[in-house]
Short mmCIF file of C-alpha atoms in Angstrom, two decimals:
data_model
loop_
_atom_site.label_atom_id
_atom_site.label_comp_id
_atom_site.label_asym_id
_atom_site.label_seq_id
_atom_site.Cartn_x
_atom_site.Cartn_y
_atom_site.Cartn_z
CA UNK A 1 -98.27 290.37 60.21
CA UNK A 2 -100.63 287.35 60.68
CA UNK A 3 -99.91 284.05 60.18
CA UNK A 4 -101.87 282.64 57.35
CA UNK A 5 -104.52 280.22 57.98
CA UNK A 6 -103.78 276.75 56.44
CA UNK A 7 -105.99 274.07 55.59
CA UNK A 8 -106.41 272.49 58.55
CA UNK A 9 -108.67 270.28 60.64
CA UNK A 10 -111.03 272.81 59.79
CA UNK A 11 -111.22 273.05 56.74
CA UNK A 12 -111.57 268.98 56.64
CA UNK A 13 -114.44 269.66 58.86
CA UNK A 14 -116.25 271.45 56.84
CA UNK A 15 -115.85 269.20 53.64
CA UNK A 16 -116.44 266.27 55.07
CA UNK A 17 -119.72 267.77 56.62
CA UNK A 18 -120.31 268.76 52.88
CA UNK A 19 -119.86 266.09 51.22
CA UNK A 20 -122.18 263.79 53.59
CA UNK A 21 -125.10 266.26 53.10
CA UNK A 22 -124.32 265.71 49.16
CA UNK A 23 -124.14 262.46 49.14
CA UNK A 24 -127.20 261.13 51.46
CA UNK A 25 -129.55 258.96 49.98
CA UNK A 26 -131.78 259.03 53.52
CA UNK A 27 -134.54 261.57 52.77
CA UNK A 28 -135.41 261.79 56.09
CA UNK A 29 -131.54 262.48 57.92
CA UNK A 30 -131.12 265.01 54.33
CA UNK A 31 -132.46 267.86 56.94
CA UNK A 32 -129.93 267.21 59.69
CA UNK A 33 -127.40 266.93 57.35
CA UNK A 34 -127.86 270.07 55.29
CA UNK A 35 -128.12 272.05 58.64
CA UNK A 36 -125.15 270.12 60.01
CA UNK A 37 -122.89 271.31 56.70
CA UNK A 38 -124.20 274.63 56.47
CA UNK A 39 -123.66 275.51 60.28
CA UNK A 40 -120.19 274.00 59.79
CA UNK A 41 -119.24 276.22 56.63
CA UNK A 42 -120.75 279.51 58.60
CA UNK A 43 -118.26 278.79 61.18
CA UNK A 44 -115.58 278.57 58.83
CA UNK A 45 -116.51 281.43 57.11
CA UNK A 46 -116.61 283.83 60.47
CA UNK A 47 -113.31 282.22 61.41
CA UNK A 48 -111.74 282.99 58.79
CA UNK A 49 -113.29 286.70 58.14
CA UNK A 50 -112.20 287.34 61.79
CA UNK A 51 -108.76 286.26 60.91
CA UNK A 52 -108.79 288.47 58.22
CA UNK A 53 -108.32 286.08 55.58
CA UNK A 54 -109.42 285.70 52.21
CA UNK A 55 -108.88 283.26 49.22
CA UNK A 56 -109.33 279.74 47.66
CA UNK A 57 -111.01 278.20 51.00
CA UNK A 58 -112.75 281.89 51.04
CA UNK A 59 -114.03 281.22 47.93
CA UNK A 60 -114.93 277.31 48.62
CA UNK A 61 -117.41 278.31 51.16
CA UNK A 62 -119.04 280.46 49.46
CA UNK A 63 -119.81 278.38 46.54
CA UNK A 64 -120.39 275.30 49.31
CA UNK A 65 -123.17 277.51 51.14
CA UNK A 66 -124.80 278.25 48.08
CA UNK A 67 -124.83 274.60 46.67
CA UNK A 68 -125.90 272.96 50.19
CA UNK A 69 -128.98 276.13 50.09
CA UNK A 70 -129.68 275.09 46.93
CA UNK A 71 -130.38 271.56 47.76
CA UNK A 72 -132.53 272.20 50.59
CA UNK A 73 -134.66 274.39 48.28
CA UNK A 74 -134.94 271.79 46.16
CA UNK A 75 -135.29 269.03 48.53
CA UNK A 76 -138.21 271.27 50.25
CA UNK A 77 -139.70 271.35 46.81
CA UNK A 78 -139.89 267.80 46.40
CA UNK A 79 -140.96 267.04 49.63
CA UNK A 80 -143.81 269.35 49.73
CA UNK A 81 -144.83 267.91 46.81
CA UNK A 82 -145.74 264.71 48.06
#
């Protein structure tokens, strides 16, 4: 049987990578930062599916991947815009 896979320095990786891309107010470093989260919660993700796990952090990427993609689209949006 495996040993579970706890919330861990990982996981606050990956949040606090998150939560930066949210909450930049630099246009310009928005980029690097949505790349930066997203490449963080992909490794997560393929850690975890390796492992064999599934759940609540499971879950939590998935819905962080989509929200940080969304952003970007929109950020591209705006930006071409200009």
């Amino acid at each position: 049987m495996k040993a579970p896979l706890l919330p861990s320095r990982e996981h606050q990786h990956w949040t606090a990578l998150y939560l930066a891309a949210l909450r930049e107010t630099d246009w310009s470093a928005l980029p690097y930062k949505l790349t930066e989260a997203e490449t963080a919660v992909v490794a997560r993700e393929k850690e975890l599916s390796s492992a064999g796990a599934t759940g609540e952090e499971a879950e939590l990427l998935d819905d962080a991947l989509y929200a940080l993609r969304a952003f970007r689209t929109a950020w591209e949006h705006i930006h071409s815009a200009q």
